Tab-separated table of C-alpha atoms in Angstrom:
chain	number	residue	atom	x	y	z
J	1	UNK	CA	0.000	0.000	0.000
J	2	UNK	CA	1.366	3.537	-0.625
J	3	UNK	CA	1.070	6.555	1.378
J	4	UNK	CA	1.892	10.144	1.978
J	5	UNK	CA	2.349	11.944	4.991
J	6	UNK	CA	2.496	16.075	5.436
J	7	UNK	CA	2.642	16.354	9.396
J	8	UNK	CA	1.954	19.905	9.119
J	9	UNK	CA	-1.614	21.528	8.842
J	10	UNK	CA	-0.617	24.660	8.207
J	11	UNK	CA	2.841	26.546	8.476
J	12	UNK	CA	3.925	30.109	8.843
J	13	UNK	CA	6.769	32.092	7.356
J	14	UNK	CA	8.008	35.408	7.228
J	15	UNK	CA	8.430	37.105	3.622
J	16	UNK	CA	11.740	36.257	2.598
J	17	UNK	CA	12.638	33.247	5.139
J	18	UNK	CA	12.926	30.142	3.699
J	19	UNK	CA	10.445	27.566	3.375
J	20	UNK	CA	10.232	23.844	4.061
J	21	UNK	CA	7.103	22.034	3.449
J	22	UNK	CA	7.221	18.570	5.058
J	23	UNK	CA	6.576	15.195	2.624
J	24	UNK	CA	7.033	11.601	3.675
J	25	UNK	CA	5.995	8.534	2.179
J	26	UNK	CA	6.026	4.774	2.067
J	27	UNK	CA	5.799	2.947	-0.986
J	28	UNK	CA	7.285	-0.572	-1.577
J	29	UNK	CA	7.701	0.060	-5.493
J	30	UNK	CA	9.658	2.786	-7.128
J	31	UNK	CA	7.730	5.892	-6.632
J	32	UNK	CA	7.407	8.907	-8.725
J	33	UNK	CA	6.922	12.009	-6.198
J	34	UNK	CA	5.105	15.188	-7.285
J	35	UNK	CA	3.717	17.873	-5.312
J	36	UNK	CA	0.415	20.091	-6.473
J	37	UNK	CA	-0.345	23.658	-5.029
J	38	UNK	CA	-3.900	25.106	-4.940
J	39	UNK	CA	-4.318	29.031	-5.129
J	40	UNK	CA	-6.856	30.822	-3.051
J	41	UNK	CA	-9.903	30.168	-5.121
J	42	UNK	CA	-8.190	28.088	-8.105
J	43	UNK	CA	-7.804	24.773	-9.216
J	44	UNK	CA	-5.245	21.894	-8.221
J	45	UNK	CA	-2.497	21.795	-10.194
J	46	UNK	CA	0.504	20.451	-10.655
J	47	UNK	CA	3.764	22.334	-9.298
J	48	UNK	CA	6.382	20.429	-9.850
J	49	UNK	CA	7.744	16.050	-10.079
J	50	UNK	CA	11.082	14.638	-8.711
J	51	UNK	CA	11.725	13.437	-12.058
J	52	UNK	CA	12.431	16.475	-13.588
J	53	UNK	CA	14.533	17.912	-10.926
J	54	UNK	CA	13.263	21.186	-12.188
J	55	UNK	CA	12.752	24.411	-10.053
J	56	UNK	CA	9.225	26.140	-10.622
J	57	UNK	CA	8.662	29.135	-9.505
J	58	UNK	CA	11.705	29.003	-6.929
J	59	UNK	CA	10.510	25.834	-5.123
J	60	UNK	CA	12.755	22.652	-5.133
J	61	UNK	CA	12.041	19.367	-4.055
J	62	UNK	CA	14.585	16.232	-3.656
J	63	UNK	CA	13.900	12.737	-3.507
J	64	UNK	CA	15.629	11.295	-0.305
J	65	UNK	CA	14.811	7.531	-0.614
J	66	UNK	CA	17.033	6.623	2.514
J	67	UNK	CA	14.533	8.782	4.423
J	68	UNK	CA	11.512	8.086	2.085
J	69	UNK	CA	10.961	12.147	1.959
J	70	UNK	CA	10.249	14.120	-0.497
J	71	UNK	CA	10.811	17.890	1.190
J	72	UNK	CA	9.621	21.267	-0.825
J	73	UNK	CA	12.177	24.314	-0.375
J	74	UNK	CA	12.291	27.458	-1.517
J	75	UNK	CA	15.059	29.773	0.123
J	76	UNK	CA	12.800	33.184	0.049
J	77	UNK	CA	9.215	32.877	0.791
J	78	UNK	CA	7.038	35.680	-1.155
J	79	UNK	CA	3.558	36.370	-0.569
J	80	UNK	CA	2.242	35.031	-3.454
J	81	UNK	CA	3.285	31.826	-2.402
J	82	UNK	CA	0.323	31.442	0.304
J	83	UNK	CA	-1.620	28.328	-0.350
J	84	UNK	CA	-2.373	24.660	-0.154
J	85	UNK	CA	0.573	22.398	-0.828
J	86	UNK	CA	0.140	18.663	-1.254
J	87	UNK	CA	2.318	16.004	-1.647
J	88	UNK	CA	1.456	12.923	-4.044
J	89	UNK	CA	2.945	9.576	-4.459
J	90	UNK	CA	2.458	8.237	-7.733
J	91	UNK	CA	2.110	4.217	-8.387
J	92	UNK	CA	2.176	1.691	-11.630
J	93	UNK	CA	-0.267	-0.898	-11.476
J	94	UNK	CA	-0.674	-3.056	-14.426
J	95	UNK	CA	0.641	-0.307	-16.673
J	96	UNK	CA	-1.777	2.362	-15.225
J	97	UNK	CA	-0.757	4.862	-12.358
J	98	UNK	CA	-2.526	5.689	-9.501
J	99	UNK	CA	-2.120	8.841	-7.249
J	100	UNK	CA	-2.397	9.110	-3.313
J	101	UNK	CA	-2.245	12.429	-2.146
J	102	UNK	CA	-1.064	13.312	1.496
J	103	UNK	CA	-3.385	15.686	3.325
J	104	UNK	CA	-2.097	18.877	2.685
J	105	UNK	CA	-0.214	21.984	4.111
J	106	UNK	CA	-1.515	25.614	4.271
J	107	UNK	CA	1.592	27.870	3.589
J	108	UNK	CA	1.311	31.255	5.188
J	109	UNK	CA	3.205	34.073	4.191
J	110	UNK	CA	3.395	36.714	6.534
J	111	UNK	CA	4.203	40.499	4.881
F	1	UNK	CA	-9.345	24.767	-24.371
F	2	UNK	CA	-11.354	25.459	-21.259
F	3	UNK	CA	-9.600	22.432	-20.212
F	4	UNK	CA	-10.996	20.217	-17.778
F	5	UNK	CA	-14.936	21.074	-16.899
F	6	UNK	CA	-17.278	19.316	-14.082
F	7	UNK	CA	-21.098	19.802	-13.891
F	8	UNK	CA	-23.046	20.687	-11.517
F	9	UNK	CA	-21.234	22.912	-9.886
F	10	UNK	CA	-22.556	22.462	-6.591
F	11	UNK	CA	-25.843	20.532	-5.442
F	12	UNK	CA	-27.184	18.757	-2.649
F	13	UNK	CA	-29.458	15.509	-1.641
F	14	UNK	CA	-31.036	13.508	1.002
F	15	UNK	CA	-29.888	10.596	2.419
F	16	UNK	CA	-30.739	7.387	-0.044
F	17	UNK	CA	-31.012	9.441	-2.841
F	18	UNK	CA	-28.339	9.028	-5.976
F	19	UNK	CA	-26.412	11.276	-7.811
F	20	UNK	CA	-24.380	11.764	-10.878
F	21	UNK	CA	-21.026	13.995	-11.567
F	22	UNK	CA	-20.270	14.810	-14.899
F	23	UNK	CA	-17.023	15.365	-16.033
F	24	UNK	CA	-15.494	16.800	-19.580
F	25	UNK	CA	-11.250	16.216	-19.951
F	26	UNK	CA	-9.050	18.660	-21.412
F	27	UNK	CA	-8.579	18.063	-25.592
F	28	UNK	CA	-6.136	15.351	-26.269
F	29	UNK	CA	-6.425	13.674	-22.703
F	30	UNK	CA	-8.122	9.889	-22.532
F	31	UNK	CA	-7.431	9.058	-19.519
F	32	UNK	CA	-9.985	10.707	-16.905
F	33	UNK	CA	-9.869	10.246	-12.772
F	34	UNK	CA	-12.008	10.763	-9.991
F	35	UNK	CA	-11.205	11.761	-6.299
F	36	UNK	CA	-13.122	12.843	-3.329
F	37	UNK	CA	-12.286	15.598	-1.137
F	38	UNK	CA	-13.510	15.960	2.125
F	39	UNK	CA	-12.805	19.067	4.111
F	40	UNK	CA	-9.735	19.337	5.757
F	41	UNK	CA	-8.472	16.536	3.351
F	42	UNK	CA	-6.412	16.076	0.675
F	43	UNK	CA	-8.450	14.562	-2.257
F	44	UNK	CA	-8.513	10.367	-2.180
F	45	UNK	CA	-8.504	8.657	-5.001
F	46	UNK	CA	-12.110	6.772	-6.091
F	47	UNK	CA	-11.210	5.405	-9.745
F	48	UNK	CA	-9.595	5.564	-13.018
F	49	UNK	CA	-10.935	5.115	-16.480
F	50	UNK	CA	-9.206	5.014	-19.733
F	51	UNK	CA	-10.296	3.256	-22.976
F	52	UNK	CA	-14.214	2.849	-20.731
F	53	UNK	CA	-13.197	0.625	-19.173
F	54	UNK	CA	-12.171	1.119	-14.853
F	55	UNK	CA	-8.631	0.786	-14.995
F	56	UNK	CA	-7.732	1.326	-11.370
F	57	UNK	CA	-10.029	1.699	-8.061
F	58	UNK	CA	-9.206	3.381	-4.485
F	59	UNK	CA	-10.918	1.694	-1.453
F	60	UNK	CA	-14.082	3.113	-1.865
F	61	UNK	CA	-17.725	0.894	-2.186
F	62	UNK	CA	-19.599	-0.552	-4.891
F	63	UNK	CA	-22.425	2.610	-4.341
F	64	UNK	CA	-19.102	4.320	-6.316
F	65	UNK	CA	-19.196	3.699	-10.270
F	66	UNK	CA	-18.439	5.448	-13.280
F	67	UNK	CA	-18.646	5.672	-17.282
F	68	UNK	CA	-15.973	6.732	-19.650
F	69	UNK	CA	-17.866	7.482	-22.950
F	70	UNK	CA	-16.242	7.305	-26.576
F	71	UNK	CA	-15.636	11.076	-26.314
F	72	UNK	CA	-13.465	10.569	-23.068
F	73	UNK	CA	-15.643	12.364	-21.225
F	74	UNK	CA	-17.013	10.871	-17.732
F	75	UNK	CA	-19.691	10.352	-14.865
F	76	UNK	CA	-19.398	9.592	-11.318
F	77	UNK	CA	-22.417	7.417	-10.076
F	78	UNK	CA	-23.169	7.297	-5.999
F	79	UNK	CA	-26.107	5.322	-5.390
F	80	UNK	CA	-28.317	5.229	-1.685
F	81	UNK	CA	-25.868	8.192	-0.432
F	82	UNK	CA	-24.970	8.740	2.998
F	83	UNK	CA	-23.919	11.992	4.804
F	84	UNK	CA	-20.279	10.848	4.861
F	85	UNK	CA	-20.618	10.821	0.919
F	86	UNK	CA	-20.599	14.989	1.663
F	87	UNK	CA	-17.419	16.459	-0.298
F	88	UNK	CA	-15.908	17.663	-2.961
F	89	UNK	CA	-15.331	15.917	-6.327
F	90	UNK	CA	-12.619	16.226	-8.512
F	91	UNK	CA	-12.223	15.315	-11.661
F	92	UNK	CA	-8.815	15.150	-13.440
F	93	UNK	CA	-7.742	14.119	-16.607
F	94	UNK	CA	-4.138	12.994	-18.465
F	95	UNK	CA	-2.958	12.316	-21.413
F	96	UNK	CA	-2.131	8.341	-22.502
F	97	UNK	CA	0.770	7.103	-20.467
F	98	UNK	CA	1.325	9.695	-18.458
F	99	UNK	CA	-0.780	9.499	-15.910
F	100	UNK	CA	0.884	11.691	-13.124
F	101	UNK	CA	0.204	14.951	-15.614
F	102	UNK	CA	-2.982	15.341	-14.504
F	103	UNK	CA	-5.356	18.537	-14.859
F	104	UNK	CA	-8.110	18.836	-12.169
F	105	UNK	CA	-11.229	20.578	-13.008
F	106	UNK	CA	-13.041	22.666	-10.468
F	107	UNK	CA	-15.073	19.989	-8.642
F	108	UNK	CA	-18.521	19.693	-7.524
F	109	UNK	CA	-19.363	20.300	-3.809
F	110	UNK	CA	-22.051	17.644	-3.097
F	111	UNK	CA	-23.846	18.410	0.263
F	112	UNK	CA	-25.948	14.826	1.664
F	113	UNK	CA	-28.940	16.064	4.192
């Protein structure tokens, strides 16, 4: 069985402290990590996957399979970073993939 | 592309009664999924369908079942509901073998008196 943990409801930051969002999972398989954000009043969407080792819109996230984590960073919070952060654990089954998502963090940016 | 788009919006219904989401996916996507999102919770996966057919199913009761129709577009079915069945629904879709790129639409909020 796969699963996702975020032990953080909700965290709060500073404008311009750094930010780490919490992520850890268990998974027997290889896992593909990803983590989605949701704006105030917008959709669920995809921010960035460990894969790609990409940086979107400042925010990192690295694959630690020792500690089965999957931590988002970003060194300078900004406001407009404020939102729902989840963490998702993607699966193969039979050539199809299913997704668990953890439970979510509300990142608060303080001015 | 208005990409992905879920109807009704919001609605609600009494205990027993059954209800059914609609769902459109963005152009070129086949593969559609469902989730349910209660509040305070992240969104848990219900099923998958690709080609009409249920590819892949979260652990979630038989009252749960779906349609995929030629057009890729899908329903959510939840027969004799309960007021646990109260949430959000979310309906994402992907493209063919890549079925972590997935677009959400906006969800229907279905409220069970």
């Amino acid at each position: 069985a796969q699963r996702v943990t975020q032990p953080e409801k909700l965290l709060s930051v500073f404008k311009g402290a750094p930010v780490e969002l919490k992520c850890n999972y268990s998974y027997s398989g290889s896992p593909e990590l990803f983590w989605y954000v949701q704006y105030s009043r917008q959709r669920l969407q995809l921010l960035l996957r460990h894969i790609s080792r990409e940086s979107i819109k400042g925010f990192t996230a690295d694959l630690n399979k020792g500690e089965t984590s999957f931590h988002l960073k970003k060194p300078f919070a900004q406001e407009e970073d404020s939102a729902m952060y989840y963490c998702a654990l993607s699966a193969s089954s039979g050539g199809y993939q299913k997704v668990t998502f953890g439970t979510g963090t509300k990142l608060q940016v303080i001015p | 592309d208005a990409g992905v788009t879920q109807s009704p919006t919001h609605l609600i219904k009494t205990r027993g009664q059954q209800v059914t989401l609609r769902c459109s996916p963005k152009s070129g996507h086949d593969t559609v999924s469902w989730y349910q999102q209660a509040l305070g919770q992240g969104p848990q996966f219900i099923f998958q369908y690709y080609e009409e057919e249920e590819r892949q199913r979260g652990n979630f009761p038989d009252r749960f079942s779906g349609h995929q129709f030629p057009n890729y577009s899908s329903e959510l079915n939840v027969n004799a509901l309960l007021l646990g069945d109260s949430a959000l629904y979310l309906c994402a879709s992907s493209p063919s073998g890549r079925g972590y790129e997935q677009y959400f639409g906006p969800g229907t909020r279905l409220t069970v008196t």
